[in-house]
């Protein structure tokens, strides 16, 4: 009469096998042909360690210092405004508010195109898979973002040229100094963002496939671009709209 051994797996039905052949492959015990029970190696669960994106964290920390920088500019603007309200009222009267509104909408639109590009990067889709925008990759969306950002900067340069032609130069009074300083520093940040976008696009072109480095770059520039957009919305309200309510 052949002896049988019952091998039980938790969560699985009992299995009955002959003693000479019984073997628990994935369990903790192994039974040899002579019936001797010995310890067997069992597989251990592998736990994935999720580390934070160091590039994104670095950008966020750096943007914290940028918040302080622009907070200082806002403080200077309001201080000069309180010291020379007549100059600020006169300066606001020559601003082309409708044009600035359109320019603002263009920059805000670029924030959406930037985010669509970031979504594509997170899907590890660098290039378009079709002609429709819904098939675009990160490169196409970022190119559109650069175009919109370039239009915004060009519009700002045109506004400067118009004001200078009317005699409103940088050192004319407190208002022109505050206006050119706040909007000018922001324009430099936008220009720096456009250059960074081109560098990120170049990195995506040079890579065979979207990897961690390319995705991290896309996330970093998206955080920066959303930041400069939010700063401009605040500047637009303070410089162009707030005087109507004061």
PDB file of C-alpha atoms in Angstrom, residues 18-221:
ATOM      1  CA  UNK A  18       2.431  10.071  -3.447  1.00  0.00           C
ATOM      2  CA  UNK A  19       5.072  10.239  -0.706  1.00  0.00           C
ATOM      3  CA  UNK A  20       7.904   9.493  -3.099  1.00  0.00           C
ATOM      4  CA  UNK A  21       6.946  12.399  -5.340  1.00  0.00           C
ATOM      5  CA  UNK A  22       5.465  14.943  -3.016  1.00  0.00           C
ATOM      6  CA  UNK A  23       7.166  18.349  -3.370  1.00  0.00           C
ATOM      7  CA  UNK A  24       5.920  21.775  -2.389  1.00  0.00           C
ATOM      8  CA  UNK A  25       7.710  23.934  -4.937  1.00  0.00           C
ATOM      9  CA  UNK A  26       6.729  27.402  -3.793  1.00  0.00           C
ATOM     10  CA  UNK A  27       6.145  26.645  -0.137  1.00  0.00           C
ATOM     11  CA  UNK A  28       8.462  26.413   2.817  1.00  0.00           C
ATOM     12  CA  UNK A  29       8.994  22.603   2.841  1.00  0.00           C
ATOM     13  CA  UNK A  30      10.312  19.973   0.515  1.00  0.00           C
ATOM     14  CA  UNK A  31       9.614  16.192   0.856  1.00  0.00           C
ATOM     15  CA  UNK A  32      12.174  13.829  -0.638  1.00  0.00           C
ATOM     16  CA  UNK A  33      11.684  10.332  -2.027  1.00  0.00           C
ATOM     17  CA  UNK A  34      12.560   8.832   1.364  1.00  0.00           C
ATOM     18  CA  UNK A  35       9.842  10.752   3.162  1.00  0.00           C
ATOM     19  CA  UNK A  36      12.278  13.141   4.887  1.00  0.00           C
ATOM     20  CA  UNK A  37      11.026  16.683   5.290  1.00  0.00           C
ATOM     21  CA  UNK A  38      13.597  19.428   4.710  1.00  0.00           C
ATOM     22  CA  UNK A  39      13.443  23.207   4.567  1.00  0.00           C
ATOM     23  CA  UNK A  40      13.159  24.691   1.082  1.00  0.00           C
ATOM     24  CA  UNK A  41      13.913  28.176  -0.182  1.00  0.00           C
ATOM     25  CA  UNK A  42      10.779  30.278  -0.569  1.00  0.00           C
ATOM     26  CA  UNK A  43      10.354  33.353  -2.735  1.00  0.00           C
ATOM     27  CA  UNK A  44      10.149  36.662  -0.916  1.00  0.00           C
ATOM     28  CA  UNK A  45       7.831  39.474  -1.962  1.00  0.00           C
ATOM     29  CA  UNK A  46       9.659  42.396  -3.559  1.00  0.00           C
ATOM     30  CA  UNK A  47       8.470  45.805  -2.391  1.00  0.00           C
ATOM     31  CA  UNK A  48       8.928  48.682  -4.831  1.00  0.00           C
ATOM     32  CA  UNK A  49      10.389  51.819  -3.277  1.00  0.00           C
ATOM     33  CA  UNK A  50       8.843  54.974  -4.744  1.00  0.00           C
ATOM     34  CA  UNK A  51      11.322  57.832  -4.498  1.00  0.00           C
ATOM     35  CA  UNK A  52      10.261  61.445  -5.073  1.00  0.00           C
ATOM     36  CA  UNK A  53      11.184  63.152  -8.328  1.00  0.00           C
ATOM     37  CA  UNK A  54      14.302  65.073  -7.340  1.00  0.00           C
ATOM     38  CA  UNK A  55      14.135  67.343 -10.400  1.00  0.00           C
ATOM     39  CA  UNK A  56      10.567  68.398  -9.650  1.00  0.00           C
ATOM     40  CA  UNK A  57      11.376  68.946  -5.980  1.00  0.00           C
ATOM     41  CA  UNK A  58      14.408  71.042  -6.909  1.00  0.00           C
ATOM     42  CA  UNK A  59      12.297  73.225  -9.210  1.00  0.00           C
ATOM     43  CA  UNK A  60       9.644  73.699  -6.517  1.00  0.00           C
ATOM     44  CA  UNK A  61      12.264  74.726  -3.956  1.00  0.00           C
ATOM     45  CA  UNK A  62      13.806  77.161  -6.439  1.00  0.00           C
ATOM     46  CA  UNK A  63      10.372  78.604  -7.234  1.00  0.00           C
ATOM     47  CA  UNK A  64      10.013  79.340  -3.538  1.00  0.00           C
ATOM     48  CA  UNK A  65      12.890  81.802  -3.853  1.00  0.00           C
ATOM     49  CA  UNK A  66      11.263  83.237  -6.975  1.00  0.00           C
ATOM     50  CA  UNK A  67       8.088  83.865  -4.999  1.00  0.00           C
ATOM     51  CA  UNK A  68      10.108  85.966  -2.567  1.00  0.00           C
ATOM     52  CA  UNK A  69      11.727  87.837  -5.459  1.00  0.00           C
ATOM     53  CA  UNK A  70       8.428  88.819  -7.060  1.00  0.00           C
ATOM     54  CA  UNK A  71       6.927  89.588  -3.659  1.00  0.00           C
ATOM     55  CA  UNK A  72       9.693  92.151  -3.290  1.00  0.00           C
ATOM     56  CA  UNK A  73       8.826  93.643  -6.678  1.00  0.00           C
ATOM     57  CA  UNK A  74       5.162  93.918  -5.707  1.00  0.00           C
ATOM     58  CA  UNK A  75       6.181  95.599  -2.457  1.00  0.00           C
ATOM     59  CA  UNK A  76       8.290  98.147  -4.357  1.00  0.00           C
ATOM     60  CA  UNK A  77       5.435  98.797  -6.782  1.00  0.00           C
ATOM     61  CA  UNK A  78       2.904  99.484  -4.029  1.00  0.00           C
ATOM     62  CA  UNK A  79       5.390 101.601  -2.077  1.00  0.00           C
ATOM     63  CA  UNK A  80       6.066 103.828  -5.081  1.00  0.00           C
ATOM     64  CA  UNK A  81       2.349 103.946  -5.816  1.00  0.00           C
ATOM     65  CA  UNK A  82       1.616 105.262  -2.328  1.00  0.00           C
ATOM     66  CA  UNK A  83       4.359 107.887  -2.682  1.00  0.00           C
ATOM     67  CA  UNK A  84       3.316 109.180  -6.124  1.00  0.00           C
ATOM     68  CA  UNK A  85      -0.377 108.426  -6.745  1.00  0.00           C
ATOM     69  CA  UNK A  86      -0.725 111.171  -9.351  1.00  0.00           C
ATOM     70  CA  UNK A  87       2.093 109.767 -11.477  1.00  0.00           C
ATOM     71  CA  UNK A  88       0.572 106.296 -11.307  1.00  0.00           C
ATOM     72  CA  UNK A  89      -2.846 107.602 -12.312  1.00  0.00           C
ATOM     73  CA  UNK A  90      -1.341 109.439 -15.280  1.00  0.00           C
ATOM     74  CA  UNK A  91       0.762 106.446 -16.288  1.00  0.00           C
ATOM     75  CA  UNK A  92      -2.191 104.093 -16.206  1.00  0.00           C
ATOM     76  CA  UNK A  93      -4.170 106.397 -18.475  1.00  0.00           C
ATOM     77  CA  UNK A  94      -1.736 105.791 -21.356  1.00  0.00           C
ATOM     78  CA  UNK A  95      -1.711 101.993 -21.072  1.00  0.00           C
ATOM     79  CA  UNK A  96      -3.395  99.962 -23.794  1.00  0.00           C
ATOM     80  CA  UNK A  97      -5.534  97.775 -21.533  1.00  0.00           C
ATOM     81  CA  UNK A  98      -7.421  95.891 -24.308  1.00  0.00           C
ATOM     82  CA  UNK A  99      -4.133  94.934 -25.952  1.00  0.00           C
ATOM     83  CA  UNK A 100      -2.675  93.823 -22.614  1.00  0.00           C
ATOM     84  CA  UNK A 101      -5.803  91.737 -22.000  1.00  0.00           C
ATOM     85  CA  UNK A 102      -5.381  89.892 -25.292  1.00  0.00           C
ATOM     86  CA  UNK A 103      -1.697  89.368 -24.570  1.00  0.00           C
ATOM     87  CA  UNK A 104      -2.595  87.964 -21.155  1.00  0.00           C
ATOM     88  CA  UNK A 105      -5.072  85.504 -22.655  1.00  0.00           C
ATOM     89  CA  UNK A 106      -2.351  84.307 -25.033  1.00  0.00           C
ATOM     90  CA  UNK A 107       0.012  83.621 -22.136  1.00  0.00           C
ATOM     91  CA  UNK A 108      -2.700  81.868 -20.129  1.00  0.00           C
ATOM     92  CA  UNK A 109      -3.472  79.699 -23.173  1.00  0.00           C
ATOM     93  CA  UNK A 110       0.173  78.656 -23.275  1.00  0.00           C
ATOM     94  CA  UNK A 111      -0.220  77.270 -19.770  1.00  0.00           C
ATOM     95  CA  UNK A 112      -2.855  74.838 -21.074  1.00  0.00           C
ATOM     96  CA  UNK A 113      -0.728  73.734 -24.020  1.00  0.00           C
ATOM     97  CA  UNK A 114       2.190  73.235 -21.654  1.00  0.00           C
ATOM     98  CA  UNK A 115       0.087  70.981 -19.440  1.00  0.00           C
ATOM     99  CA  UNK A 116      -1.113  68.927 -22.411  1.00  0.00           C
ATOM    100  CA  UNK A 117       2.521  68.427 -23.343  1.00  0.00           C
ATOM    101  CA  UNK A 118       3.280  67.329 -19.799  1.00  0.00           C
ATOM    102  CA  UNK A 119       0.456  64.793 -19.929  1.00  0.00           C
ATOM    103  CA  UNK A 120       1.944  63.400 -23.147  1.00  0.00           C
ATOM    104  CA  UNK A 121       5.387  63.220 -21.533  1.00  0.00           C
ATOM    105  CA  UNK A 122       3.949  61.297 -18.590  1.00  0.00           C
ATOM    106  CA  UNK A 123       2.522  58.831 -21.121  1.00  0.00           C
ATOM    107  CA  UNK A 124       6.067  58.664 -22.530  1.00  0.00           C
ATOM    108  CA  UNK A 125       4.789  59.948 -25.883  1.00  0.00           C
ATOM    109  CA  UNK A 126       7.361  62.308 -27.345  1.00  0.00           C
ATOM    110  CA  UNK A 127       6.028  62.657 -30.903  1.00  0.00           C
ATOM    111  CA  UNK A 128       2.623  62.812 -32.542  1.00  0.00           C
ATOM    112  CA  UNK A 129       0.905  59.626 -33.648  1.00  0.00           C
ATOM    113  CA  UNK A 130      -1.525  61.498 -35.903  1.00  0.00           C
ATOM    114  CA  UNK A 131      -2.365  64.918 -37.312  1.00  0.00           C
ATOM    115  CA  UNK A 132      -5.126  65.673 -34.821  1.00  0.00           C
ATOM    116  CA  UNK A 133      -4.073  67.557 -31.664  1.00  0.00           C
ATOM    117  CA  UNK A 134      -5.439  64.706 -29.553  1.00  0.00           C
ATOM    118  CA  UNK A 135      -2.667  62.548 -31.039  1.00  0.00           C
ATOM    119  CA  UNK A 136       0.082  65.089 -30.415  1.00  0.00           C
ATOM    120  CA  UNK A 137       3.088  64.247 -28.306  1.00  0.00           C
ATOM    121  CA  UNK A 138       5.028  66.372 -25.848  1.00  0.00           C
ATOM    122  CA  UNK A 139       7.193  67.902 -28.583  1.00  0.00           C
ATOM    123  CA  UNK A 140       4.246  69.287 -30.570  1.00  0.00           C
ATOM    124  CA  UNK A 141       2.527  70.726 -27.490  1.00  0.00           C
ATOM    125  CA  UNK A 142       5.744  72.304 -26.258  1.00  0.00           C
ATOM    126  CA  UNK A 143       6.386  73.850 -29.679  1.00  0.00           C
ATOM    127  CA  UNK A 144       2.933  75.436 -29.522  1.00  0.00           C
ATOM    128  CA  UNK A 145       3.708  76.679 -26.022  1.00  0.00           C
ATOM    129  CA  UNK A 146       6.910  78.305 -27.283  1.00  0.00           C
ATOM    130  CA  UNK A 147       4.955  79.958 -30.100  1.00  0.00           C
ATOM    131  CA  UNK A 148       2.359  81.420 -27.731  1.00  0.00           C
ATOM    132  CA  UNK A 149       5.022  82.525 -25.271  1.00  0.00           C
ATOM    133  CA  UNK A 150       6.974  84.155 -28.095  1.00  0.00           C
ATOM    134  CA  UNK A 151       3.869  86.064 -29.178  1.00  0.00           C
ATOM    135  CA  UNK A 152       3.436  87.295 -25.609  1.00  0.00           C
ATOM    136  CA  UNK A 153       7.030  88.532 -25.406  1.00  0.00           C
ATOM    137  CA  UNK A 154       6.719  90.197 -28.819  1.00  0.00           C
ATOM    138  CA  UNK A 155       3.556  91.919 -27.642  1.00  0.00           C
ATOM    139  CA  UNK A 156       5.310  93.164 -24.551  1.00  0.00           C
ATOM    140  CA  UNK A 157       8.183  94.541 -26.636  1.00  0.00           C
ATOM    141  CA  UNK A 158       5.676  96.311 -28.883  1.00  0.00           C
ATOM    142  CA  UNK A 159       4.007  97.845 -25.826  1.00  0.00           C
ATOM    143  CA  UNK A 160       7.385  99.074 -24.564  1.00  0.00           C
ATOM    144  CA  UNK A 161       8.199 100.590 -27.947  1.00  0.00           C
ATOM    145  CA  UNK A 162       4.860 102.391 -28.025  1.00  0.00           C
ATOM    146  CA  UNK A 163       5.314 103.844 -24.545  1.00  0.00           C
ATOM    147  CA  UNK A 164       8.880 104.958 -25.263  1.00  0.00           C
ATOM    148  CA  UNK A 165       7.759 106.653 -28.479  1.00  0.00           C
ATOM    149  CA  UNK A 166       5.280 108.643 -26.380  1.00  0.00           C
ATOM    150  CA  UNK A 167       8.016 109.729 -23.984  1.00  0.00           C
ATOM    151  CA  UNK A 168       7.383 107.251 -21.181  1.00  0.00           C
ATOM    152  CA  UNK A 169      10.941 106.068 -20.703  1.00  0.00           C
ATOM    153  CA  UNK A 170      12.345 104.069 -17.798  1.00  0.00           C
ATOM    154  CA  UNK A 171      13.714 106.981 -15.755  1.00  0.00           C
ATOM    155  CA  UNK A 172      10.850 109.414 -16.369  1.00  0.00           C
ATOM    156  CA  UNK A 173       9.186 109.064 -12.966  1.00  0.00           C
ATOM    157  CA  UNK A 174       8.289 106.585 -10.231  1.00  0.00           C
ATOM    158  CA  UNK A 175       5.515 104.991 -12.273  1.00  0.00           C
ATOM    159  CA  UNK A 176       7.591 104.206 -15.348  1.00  0.00           C
ATOM    160  CA  UNK A 177      10.376 102.830 -13.163  1.00  0.00           C
ATOM    161  CA  UNK A 178       7.930 100.534 -11.345  1.00  0.00           C
ATOM    162  CA  UNK A 179       6.182  99.514 -14.567  1.00  0.00           C
ATOM    163  CA  UNK A 180       9.290  98.610 -16.539  1.00  0.00           C
ATOM    164  CA  UNK A 181      10.944  96.939 -13.565  1.00  0.00           C
ATOM    165  CA  UNK A 182       8.063  94.593 -12.712  1.00  0.00           C
ATOM    166  CA  UNK A 183       6.998  93.716 -16.244  1.00  0.00           C
ATOM    167  CA  UNK A 184      10.594  93.617 -17.482  1.00  0.00           C
ATOM    168  CA  UNK A 185      11.782  91.104 -14.905  1.00  0.00           C
ATOM    169  CA  UNK A 186       8.754  88.978 -15.668  1.00  0.00           C
ATOM    170  CA  UNK A 187       9.497  89.185 -19.381  1.00  0.00           C
ATOM    171  CA  UNK A 188      13.026  87.932 -18.714  1.00  0.00           C
ATOM    172  CA  UNK A 189      11.588  84.963 -16.825  1.00  0.00           C
ATOM    173  CA  UNK A 190       9.275  84.181 -19.734  1.00  0.00           C
ATOM    174  CA  UNK A 191      12.188  84.373 -22.169  1.00  0.00           C
ATOM    175  CA  UNK A 192      14.221  82.044 -19.971  1.00  0.00           C
ATOM    176  CA  UNK A 193      11.312  79.623 -19.941  1.00  0.00           C
ATOM    177  CA  UNK A 194      11.118  79.644 -23.738  1.00  0.00           C
ATOM    178  CA  UNK A 195      14.817  78.810 -23.996  1.00  0.00           C
ATOM    179  CA  UNK A 196      14.356  75.987 -21.499  1.00  0.00           C
ATOM    180  CA  UNK A 197      11.443  74.605 -23.507  1.00  0.00           C
ATOM    181  CA  UNK A 198      13.679  74.421 -26.568  1.00  0.00           C
ATOM    182  CA  UNK A 199      16.338  72.595 -24.554  1.00  0.00           C
ATOM    183  CA  UNK A 200      13.763  70.087 -23.304  1.00  0.00           C
ATOM    184  CA  UNK A 201      12.498  69.555 -26.853  1.00  0.00           C
ATOM    185  CA  UNK A 202      16.067  68.990 -28.041  1.00  0.00           C
ATOM    186  CA  UNK A 203      16.603  66.425 -25.305  1.00  0.00           C
ATOM    187  CA  UNK A 204      13.471  64.571 -26.419  1.00  0.00           C
ATOM    188  CA  UNK A 205      14.680  64.551 -30.015  1.00  0.00           C
ATOM    189  CA  UNK A 206      18.073  63.170 -29.037  1.00  0.00           C
ATOM    190  CA  UNK A 207      16.657  60.415 -26.836  1.00  0.00           C
ATOM    191  CA  UNK A 208      15.687  57.146 -28.475  1.00  0.00           C
ATOM    192  CA  UNK A 209      12.681  56.879 -26.211  1.00  0.00           C
ATOM    193  CA  UNK A 210      11.111  58.855 -23.405  1.00  0.00           C
ATOM    194  CA  UNK A 211      12.867  57.992 -20.171  1.00  0.00           C
ATOM    195  CA  UNK A 212      12.899  59.240 -16.611  1.00  0.00           C
ATOM    196  CA  UNK A 213      15.199  62.141 -17.466  1.00  0.00           C
ATOM    197  CA  UNK A 214      12.971  63.428 -20.265  1.00  0.00           C
ATOM    198  CA  UNK A 215       9.793  63.108 -18.191  1.00  0.00           C
ATOM    199  CA  UNK A 216      11.439  64.876 -15.240  1.00  0.00           C
ATOM    200  CA  UNK A 217      12.523  67.731 -17.515  1.00  0.00           C
ATOM    201  CA  UNK A 218       8.973  68.111 -18.810  1.00  0.00           C
ATOM    202  CA  UNK A 219       7.591  68.231 -15.274  1.00  0.00           C
ATOM    203  CA  UNK A 220      10.186  70.768 -14.178  1.00  0.00           C
ATOM    204  CA  UNK A 221       9.556  73.211 -17.015  1.00  0.00           C
TER     205      UNK A 221
END
